[in-house]
PDB file of C-alpha atoms in Angstrom:
ATOM      1  CA  UNK A   1     -22.978 -47.548   7.216  1.00 37.00           C
ATOM      2  CA  UNK A   2     -22.057 -44.829   4.836  1.00 51.00           C
ATOM      3  CA  UNK A   3     -19.472 -42.334   6.171  1.00 58.00           C
ATOM      4  CA  UNK A   4     -21.287 -38.818   5.744  1.00 82.00           C
ATOM      5  CA  UNK A   5     -18.339 -36.798   6.646  1.00 91.00           C
ATOM      6  CA  UNK A   6     -16.197 -34.856   4.293  1.00 96.00           C
ATOM      7  CA  UNK A   7     -12.492 -33.779   4.512  1.00 97.00           C
ATOM      8  CA  UNK A   8     -12.171 -30.060   3.336  1.00 98.00           C
ATOM      9  CA  UNK A   9      -9.113 -28.901   2.182  1.00 98.00           C
ATOM     10  CA  UNK A  10      -8.306 -25.140   1.988  1.00 97.00           C
ATOM     11  CA  UNK A  11      -5.565 -24.968  -0.652  1.00 97.00           C
ATOM     12  CA  UNK A  12      -5.042 -21.427  -1.185  1.00 96.00           C
ATOM     13  CA  UNK A  13      -4.084 -20.325  -4.760  1.00 97.00           C
ATOM     14  CA  UNK A  14      -3.489 -23.089  -7.144  1.00 98.00           C
ATOM     15  CA  UNK A  15      -2.696 -22.793 -10.794  1.00 97.00           C
ATOM     16  CA  UNK A  16      -5.854 -24.172 -12.668  1.00 96.00           C
ATOM     17  CA  UNK A  17      -3.799 -26.967 -14.592  1.00 97.00           C
ATOM     18  CA  UNK A  18      -2.523 -28.232 -11.121  1.00 97.00           C
ATOM     19  CA  UNK A  19      -5.905 -28.032  -9.799  1.00 97.00           C
ATOM     20  CA  UNK A  20      -7.433 -29.828 -12.655  1.00 97.00           C
ATOM     21  CA  UNK A  21      -4.919 -32.788 -12.405  1.00 97.00           C
ATOM     22  CA  UNK A  22      -5.511 -32.871  -8.461  1.00 97.00           C
ATOM     23  CA  UNK A  23      -9.380 -33.299  -8.665  1.00 97.00           C
ATOM     24  CA  UNK A  24      -9.144 -35.917 -11.482  1.00 97.00           C
ATOM     25  CA  UNK A  25      -6.765 -37.785  -9.448  1.00 97.00           C
ATOM     26  CA  UNK A  26      -8.962 -37.604  -6.322  1.00 97.00           C
ATOM     27  CA  UNK A  27     -12.033 -38.755  -8.326  1.00 98.00           C
ATOM     28  CA  UNK A  28     -10.255 -41.593  -9.843  1.00 97.00           C
ATOM     29  CA  UNK A  29      -8.993 -42.626  -6.371  1.00 97.00           C
ATOM     30  CA  UNK A  30     -12.468 -42.404  -5.063  1.00 97.00           C
ATOM     31  CA  UNK A  31     -13.972 -44.493  -7.794  1.00 97.00           C
ATOM     32  CA  UNK A  32     -11.068 -47.062  -7.265  1.00 97.00           C
ATOM     33  CA  UNK A  33     -11.646 -47.121  -3.701  1.00 95.00           C
ATOM     34  CA  UNK A  34      -8.278 -45.799  -2.817  1.00 95.00           C
ATOM     35  CA  UNK A  35      -9.924 -42.605  -1.155  1.00 96.00           C
ATOM     36  CA  UNK A  36     -12.391 -43.850   1.513  1.00 93.00           C
ATOM     37  CA  UNK A  37     -13.881 -40.391   2.146  1.00 94.00           C
ATOM     38  CA  UNK A  38     -15.145 -37.659   0.241  1.00 97.00           C
ATOM     39  CA  UNK A  39     -13.215 -34.533  -0.299  1.00 98.00           C
ATOM     40  CA  UNK A  40     -14.124 -30.914  -0.726  1.00 98.00           C
ATOM     41  CA  UNK A  41     -11.262 -28.747  -2.293  1.00 98.00           C
ATOM     42  CA  UNK A  42     -11.570 -24.966  -1.565  1.00 98.00           C
ATOM     43  CA  UNK A  43      -8.983 -22.869  -3.286  1.00 98.00           C
ATOM     44  CA  UNK A  44      -8.479 -19.791  -5.775  1.00 98.00           C
ATOM     45  CA  UNK A  45      -6.839 -19.660  -9.144  1.00 98.00           C
ATOM     46  CA  UNK A  46      -4.701 -17.030 -10.824  1.00 97.00           C
ATOM     47  CA  UNK A  47      -6.675 -15.510 -13.834  1.00 94.00           C
ATOM     48  CA  UNK A  48      -7.823 -18.276 -16.340  1.00 94.00           C
ATOM     49  CA  UNK A  49     -10.854 -18.841 -18.650  1.00 91.00           C
ATOM     50  CA  UNK A  50     -12.298 -22.583 -18.715  1.00 90.00           C
ATOM     51  CA  UNK A  51     -14.661 -23.939 -21.432  1.00 88.00           C
ATOM     52  CA  UNK A  52     -17.310 -26.591 -20.563  1.00 85.00           C
ATOM     53  CA  UNK A  53     -18.790 -29.195 -22.801  1.00 87.00           C
ATOM     54  CA  UNK A  54     -21.533 -26.885 -24.223  1.00 81.00           C
ATOM     55  CA  UNK A  55     -18.969 -23.624 -24.740  1.00 78.00           C
ATOM     56  CA  UNK A  56     -19.308 -21.705 -28.029  1.00 80.00           C
ATOM     57  CA  UNK A  57     -16.319 -20.041 -29.573  1.00 75.00           C
ATOM     58  CA  UNK A  58     -18.264 -16.839 -29.886  1.00 79.00           C
ATOM     59  CA  UNK A  59     -18.579 -16.571 -26.124  1.00 76.00           C
ATOM     60  CA  UNK A  60     -14.743 -16.055 -25.437  1.00 74.00           C
ATOM     61  CA  UNK A  61     -14.595 -12.230 -26.467  1.00 77.00           C
ATOM     62  CA  UNK A  62     -11.273 -10.956 -25.376  1.00 77.00           C
ATOM     63  CA  UNK A  63      -8.896 -13.867 -24.056  1.00 67.00           C
ATOM     64  CA  UNK A  64      -5.726 -12.082 -24.860  1.00 73.00           C
ATOM     65  CA  UNK A  65      -3.301 -13.176 -22.379  1.00 83.00           C
ATOM     66  CA  UNK A  66      -5.398 -15.466 -20.343  1.00 88.00           C
ATOM     67  CA  UNK A  67      -4.672 -19.140 -20.312  1.00 90.00           C
ATOM     68  CA  UNK A  68      -7.856 -21.249 -21.608  1.00 88.00           C
ATOM     69  CA  UNK A  69      -8.723 -24.772 -20.696  1.00 84.00           C
ATOM     70  CA  UNK A  70     -11.210 -26.839 -22.444  1.00 88.00           C
ATOM     71  CA  UNK A  71     -12.669 -29.462 -19.803  1.00 88.00           C
ATOM     72  CA  UNK A  72     -15.174 -32.111 -19.136  1.00 91.00           C
ATOM     73  CA  UNK A  73     -17.471 -29.999 -16.812  1.00 93.00           C
ATOM     74  CA  UNK A  74     -20.915 -29.221 -18.045  1.00 89.00           C
ATOM     75  CA  UNK A  75     -21.794 -25.570 -18.990  1.00 86.00           C
ATOM     76  CA  UNK A  76     -20.357 -22.845 -21.162  1.00 85.00           C
ATOM     77  CA  UNK A  77     -17.506 -20.236 -20.513  1.00 85.00           C
ATOM     78  CA  UNK A  78     -16.484 -18.771 -17.177  1.00 89.00           C
ATOM     79  CA  UNK A  79     -13.555 -16.955 -15.556  1.00 91.00           C
ATOM     80  CA  UNK A  80     -11.715 -17.733 -12.447  1.00 95.00           C
ATOM     81  CA  UNK A  81      -9.430 -15.356 -10.576  1.00 95.00           C
ATOM     82  CA  UNK A  82      -8.138 -14.419  -7.188  1.00 96.00           C
ATOM     83  CA  UNK A  83     -10.706 -13.184  -4.924  1.00 96.00           C
ATOM     84  CA  UNK A  84     -13.209 -16.050  -6.320  1.00 97.00           C
ATOM     85  CA  UNK A  85     -13.805 -19.058  -3.981  1.00 98.00           C
ATOM     86  CA  UNK A  86     -13.696 -22.194  -6.176  1.00 98.00           C
ATOM     87  CA  UNK A  87     -15.097 -25.551  -4.764  1.00 98.00           C
ATOM     88  CA  UNK A  88     -14.483 -28.932  -6.154  1.00 98.00           C
ATOM     89  CA  UNK A  89     -16.485 -31.504  -4.178  1.00 98.00           C
ATOM     90  CA  UNK A  90     -15.318 -35.009  -4.745  1.00 98.00           C
ATOM     91  CA  UNK A  91     -18.452 -36.878  -3.549  1.00 98.00           C
ATOM     92  CA  UNK A  92     -19.436 -40.450  -4.346  1.00 97.00           C
ATOM     93  CA  UNK A  93     -23.221 -39.840  -4.851  1.00 97.00           C
ATOM     94  CA  UNK A  94     -23.848 -43.612  -3.862  1.00 95.00           C
ATOM     95  CA  UNK A  95     -23.703 -42.312  -0.468  1.00 94.00           C
ATOM     96  CA  UNK A  96     -26.368 -39.722  -1.087  1.00 96.00           C
ATOM     97  CA  UNK A  97     -28.695 -39.946  -4.188  1.00 96.00           C
ATOM     98  CA  UNK A  98     -27.795 -41.156  -7.506  1.00 97.00           C
ATOM     99  CA  UNK A  99     -29.446 -38.272  -9.182  1.00 98.00           C
ATOM    100  CA  UNK A 100     -27.598 -35.399 -10.999  1.00 97.00           C
ATOM    101  CA  UNK A 101     -30.439 -33.135 -10.930  1.00 96.00           C
ATOM    102  CA  UNK A 102     -30.543 -33.473  -7.085  1.00 98.00           C
ATOM    103  CA  UNK A 103     -26.775 -33.022  -6.762  1.00 98.00           C
ATOM    104  CA  UNK A 104     -27.000 -29.646  -8.684  1.00 97.00           C
ATOM    105  CA  UNK A 105     -30.084 -28.290  -6.741  1.00 97.00           C
ATOM    106  CA  UNK A 106     -28.374 -29.306  -3.582  1.00 98.00           C
ATOM    107  CA  UNK A 107     -24.879 -27.674  -4.582  1.00 98.00           C
ATOM    108  CA  UNK A 108     -27.057 -24.466  -5.362  1.00 98.00           C
ATOM    109  CA  UNK A 109     -28.736 -24.817  -2.108  1.00 98.00           C
ATOM    110  CA  UNK A 110     -25.547 -24.879  -0.106  1.00 98.00           C
ATOM    111  CA  UNK A 111     -24.426 -21.594  -1.544  1.00 98.00           C
ATOM    112  CA  UNK A 112     -27.783 -20.242  -1.035  1.00 98.00           C
ATOM    113  CA  UNK A 113     -27.591 -21.195   2.632  1.00 98.00           C
ATOM    114  CA  UNK A 114     -23.928 -19.842   2.907  1.00 98.00           C
ATOM    115  CA  UNK A 115     -24.816 -16.501   1.308  1.00 98.00           C
ATOM    116  CA  UNK A 116     -27.804 -16.066   3.570  1.00 97.00           C
ATOM    117  CA  UNK A 117     -25.281 -16.356   6.711  1.00 97.00           C
ATOM    118  CA  UNK A 118     -23.510 -13.280   4.958  1.00 95.00           C
ATOM    119  CA  UNK A 119     -27.020 -11.412   4.674  1.00 94.00           C
ATOM    120  CA  UNK A 120     -26.981 -11.795   0.988  1.00 96.00           C
ATOM    121  CA  UNK A 121     -30.523 -13.084  -0.275  1.00 97.00           C
ATOM    122  CA  UNK A 122     -29.929 -15.309  -3.148  1.00 98.00           C
ATOM    123  CA  UNK A 123     -32.151 -17.751  -5.140  1.00 97.00           C
ATOM    124  CA  UNK A 124     -32.166 -20.085  -8.232  1.00 96.00           C
ATOM    125  CA  UNK A 125     -33.047 -18.776 -11.726  1.00 92.00           C
ATOM    126  CA  UNK A 126     -35.610 -21.199 -13.552  1.00 90.00           C
ATOM    127  CA  UNK A 127     -33.844 -22.821 -16.572  1.00 90.00           C
ATOM    128  CA  UNK A 128     -30.304 -21.903 -15.396  1.00 91.00           C
ATOM    129  CA  UNK A 129     -27.935 -23.446 -12.913  1.00 93.00           C
ATOM    130  CA  UNK A 130     -26.230 -21.184 -10.440  1.00 95.00           C
ATOM    131  CA  UNK A 131     -27.038 -18.611  -7.811  1.00 97.00           C
ATOM    132  CA  UNK A 132     -28.506 -15.205  -8.285  1.00 96.00           C
ATOM    133  CA  UNK A 133     -29.325 -12.246  -5.986  1.00 97.00           C
ATOM    134  CA  UNK A 134     -32.839 -12.010  -5.084  1.00 95.00           C
ATOM    135  CA  UNK A 135     -32.797  -8.383  -5.418  1.00 88.00           C
ATOM    136  CA  UNK A 136     -31.619  -7.383  -8.947  1.00 88.00           C
ATOM    137  CA  UNK A 137     -31.201 -10.803 -10.231  1.00 89.00           C
ATOM    138  CA  UNK A 138     -27.392 -10.672 -10.427  1.00 95.00           C
ATOM    139  CA  UNK A 139     -25.200 -13.845 -10.723  1.00 96.00           C
ATOM    140  CA  UNK A 140     -22.885 -14.455  -7.857  1.00 97.00           C
ATOM    141  CA  UNK A 141     -22.070 -17.989  -8.319  1.00 97.00           C
ATOM    142  CA  UNK A 142     -21.412 -20.410 -11.156  1.00 95.00           C
ATOM    143  CA  UNK A 143     -21.771 -24.041 -11.055  1.00 96.00           C
ATOM    144  CA  UNK A 144     -20.387 -26.551 -13.644  1.00 95.00           C
ATOM    145  CA  UNK A 145     -20.022 -30.472 -12.624  1.00 97.00           C
ATOM    146  CA  UNK A 146     -18.776 -33.621 -13.960  1.00 97.00           C
ATOM    147  CA  UNK A 147     -19.764 -37.116 -12.794  1.00 97.00           C
ATOM    148  CA  UNK A 148     -18.077 -40.457 -13.620  1.00 97.00           C
ATOM    149  CA  UNK A 149     -19.425 -43.728 -12.121  1.00 98.00           C
ATOM    150  CA  UNK A 150     -21.381 -41.419  -9.803  1.00 98.00           C
ATOM    151  CA  UNK A 151     -18.238 -39.700  -8.505  1.00 98.00           C
ATOM    152  CA  UNK A 152     -18.329 -35.902  -8.841  1.00 98.00           C
ATOM    153  CA  UNK A 153     -15.715 -33.486  -9.660  1.00 98.00           C
ATOM    154  CA  UNK A 154     -15.567 -29.794 -10.908  1.00 97.00           C
ATOM    155  CA  UNK A 155     -18.021 -27.764  -8.995  1.00 97.00           C
ATOM    156  CA  UNK A 156     -18.691 -24.037  -7.975  1.00 98.00           C
ATOM    157  CA  UNK A 157     -17.115 -20.543  -8.289  1.00 97.00           C
ATOM    158  CA  UNK A 158     -18.531 -17.933  -5.916  1.00 98.00           C
ATOM    159  CA  UNK A 159     -17.213 -14.388  -6.453  1.00 97.00           C
ATOM    160  CA  UNK A 160     -16.080 -12.734  -3.169  1.00 97.00           C
ATOM    161  CA  UNK A 161     -13.569  -9.990  -4.007  1.00 95.00           C
ATOM    162  CA  UNK A 162     -13.219 -10.802  -7.780  1.00 95.00           C
ATOM    163  CA  UNK A 163     -12.143  -8.242 -10.371  1.00 94.00           C
ATOM    164  CA  UNK A 164     -15.750  -8.402 -12.049  1.00 94.00           C
ATOM    165  CA  UNK A 165     -14.263  -6.470 -14.938  1.00 92.00           C
ATOM    166  CA  UNK A 166     -12.568  -9.692 -16.056  1.00 91.00           C
ATOM    167  CA  UNK A 167     -16.015 -11.149 -17.011  1.00 89.00           C
ATOM    168  CA  UNK A 168     -16.261  -8.408 -19.831  1.00 87.00           C
ATOM    169  CA  UNK A 169     -13.877 -10.608 -21.702  1.00 84.00           C
ATOM    170  CA  UNK A 170     -16.511 -13.472 -22.028  1.00 77.00           C
ATOM    171  CA  UNK A 171     -20.090 -14.134 -22.152  1.00 78.00           C
ATOM    172  CA  UNK A 172     -20.344 -15.743 -18.517  1.00 76.00           C
ATOM    173  CA  UNK A 173     -22.026 -19.149 -18.757  1.00 81.00           C
ATOM    174  CA  UNK A 174     -23.136 -18.320 -22.191  1.00 80.00           C
ATOM    175  CA  UNK A 175     -25.874 -15.977 -20.864  1.00 80.00           C
ATOM    176  CA  UNK A 176     -26.258 -12.739 -22.979  1.00 79.00           C
ATOM    177  CA  UNK A 177     -26.624  -9.558 -20.864  1.00 80.00           C
ATOM    178  CA  UNK A 178     -26.116 -11.485 -17.476  1.00 86.00           C
ATOM    179  CA  UNK A 179     -24.606  -9.097 -14.684  1.00 92.00           C
ATOM    180  CA  UNK A 180     -21.982 -10.772 -12.521  1.00 94.00           C
ATOM    181  CA  UNK A 181     -21.750  -9.821  -8.847  1.00 96.00           C
ATOM    182  CA  UNK A 182     -19.719 -10.532  -5.587  1.00 97.00           C
ATOM    183  CA  UNK A 183     -20.037 -10.764  -1.970  1.00 96.00           C
ATOM    184  CA  UNK A 184     -18.049  -7.706  -1.463  1.00 94.00           C
ATOM    185  CA  UNK A 185     -20.332  -5.719  -3.948  1.00 94.00           C
ATOM    186  CA  UNK A 186     -23.551  -7.057  -2.489  1.00 94.00           C
ATOM    187  CA  UNK A 187     -22.519  -6.245   1.142  1.00 91.00           C
ATOM    188  CA  UNK A 188     -20.703  -3.004   0.548  1.00 85.00           C
ATOM    189  CA  UNK A 189     -18.303  -4.667   2.867  1.00 68.00           C
ATOM    190  CA  UNK A 190     -15.490  -2.443   4.277  1.00 63.00           C
ATOM    191  CA  UNK A 191     -13.590  -5.493   6.014  1.00 65.00           C
ATOM    192  CA  UNK A 192     -10.126  -6.358   4.658  1.00 74.00           C
ATOM    193  CA  UNK A 193     -10.222  -8.725   1.628  1.00 71.00           C
ATOM    194  CA  UNK A 194      -8.551 -11.471   3.796  1.00 76.00           C
ATOM    195  CA  UNK A 195     -11.287 -11.249   6.531  1.00 91.00           C
ATOM    196  CA  UNK A 196     -14.127 -11.149   4.038  1.00 93.00           C
ATOM    197  CA  UNK A 197     -12.584 -14.220   2.188  1.00 95.00           C
ATOM    198  CA  UNK A 198     -12.282 -16.201   5.414  1.00 95.00           C
ATOM    199  CA  UNK A 199     -15.714 -15.351   6.499  1.00 96.00           C
ATOM    200  CA  UNK A 200     -17.167 -16.532   3.243  1.00 97.00           C
ATOM    201  CA  UNK A 201     -15.239 -19.828   3.531  1.00 97.00           C
ATOM    202  CA  UNK A 202     -16.602 -20.481   6.975  1.00 97.00           C
ATOM    203  CA  UNK A 203     -20.145 -19.601   5.727  1.00 98.00           C
ATOM    204  CA  UNK A 204     -19.815 -21.996   2.687  1.00 98.00           C
ATOM    205  CA  UNK A 205     -18.559 -24.817   5.114  1.00 98.00           C
ATOM    206  CA  UNK A 206     -21.487 -24.445   7.169  1.00 98.00           C
ATOM    207  CA  UNK A 207     -23.880 -24.164   4.128  1.00 98.00           C
ATOM    208  CA  UNK A 208     -22.426 -27.480   2.653  1.00 98.00           C
ATOM    209  CA  UNK A 209     -22.948 -29.253   5.893  1.00 97.00           C
ATOM    210  CA  UNK A 210     -26.549 -28.159   6.124  1.00 97.00           C
ATOM    211  CA  UNK A 211     -27.544 -28.861   2.492  1.00 98.00           C
ATOM    212  CA  UNK A 212     -25.798 -32.310   2.198  1.00 97.00           C
ATOM    213  CA  UNK A 213     -26.398 -33.309   5.835  1.00 96.00           C
ATOM    214  CA  UNK A 214     -22.849 -34.040   6.449  1.00 96.00           C
ATOM    215  CA  UNK A 215     -19.936 -33.083   8.693  1.00 95.00           C
ATOM    216  CA  UNK A 216     -16.713 -31.398   7.222  1.00 95.00           C
ATOM    217  CA  UNK A 217     -13.417 -31.877   8.732  1.00 95.00           C
ATOM    218  CA  UNK A 218     -10.286 -30.106   7.971  1.00 94.00           C
ATOM    219  CA  UNK A 219      -7.466 -32.041   6.268  1.00 92.00           C
ATOM    220  CA  UNK A 220      -4.270 -31.060   4.691  1.00 80.00           C
ATOM    221  CA  UNK A 221      -3.255 -31.173   1.069  1.00 74.00           C
ATOM    222  CA  UNK A 222      -0.647 -33.684   1.736  1.00 67.00           C
ATOM    223  CA  UNK A 223      -3.365 -36.120   3.336  1.00 53.00           C
ATOM    224  CA  UNK A 224      -5.306 -36.288   0.101  1.00 54.00           C
ATOM    225  CA  UNK A 225      -1.965 -36.523  -2.126  1.00 56.00           C
ATOM    226  CA  UNK A 226      -0.998 -39.673  -0.251  1.00 48.00           C
ATOM    227  CA  UNK A 227      -4.282 -41.395  -1.032  1.00 49.00           C
ATOM    228  CA  UNK A 228      -4.727 -40.437  -4.461  1.00 51.00           C
ATOM    229  CA  UNK A 229      -1.190 -41.034  -5.681  1.00 56.00           C
ATOM    230  CA  UNK A 230      -0.715 -37.435  -6.822  1.00 55.00           C
ATOM    231  CA  UNK A 231       0.900 -34.011  -5.864  1.00 50.00           C
TER     232      UNK A 231
END
């Protein structure tokens, strides 16, 4: 019987290059069978820009001092920074459905369910990947994934208390005129940033469990390192 439980690792602030190697190592370990269960990495990055497989040079407007990474995920250009909840699911889709379209829509649904718990109504936008607010059609979460031998990597970026002005330095996801937003902006939340971020993490975990019909169990970073032969 397939194990429908996922180990969730809350890793805090991790430089993008380190996180990239970490998730690649986990994905390879999952493919090779050294990693017996799926993993969801939840973390933040210092300011960085990443370019997906379909990124255009003209969508990187003012990088200046920001590090830029070209990576294997789908999609165009995006920004990561403190206050943004980044999730990297390392899932063997053989235990779910070997269907990339299904995976993307389910990942979106996990975030839609999570944001509903925060009283933010959201939806999909036809023709695009990601999550938008139902009122005002502002983009609150971006998604870009990679799949190798039906094991996933990369994932989603949900703006919580993100400095939204940073998105002016790019054409987010290659969508001209898109307006980016955050949990903080949509709720007018007066909670401390740490409280709001923790509440969002909890909501995302519950949303992920509901959308994928799984149980998430807390694990330490050292646990995954020992099984993927990295860190």
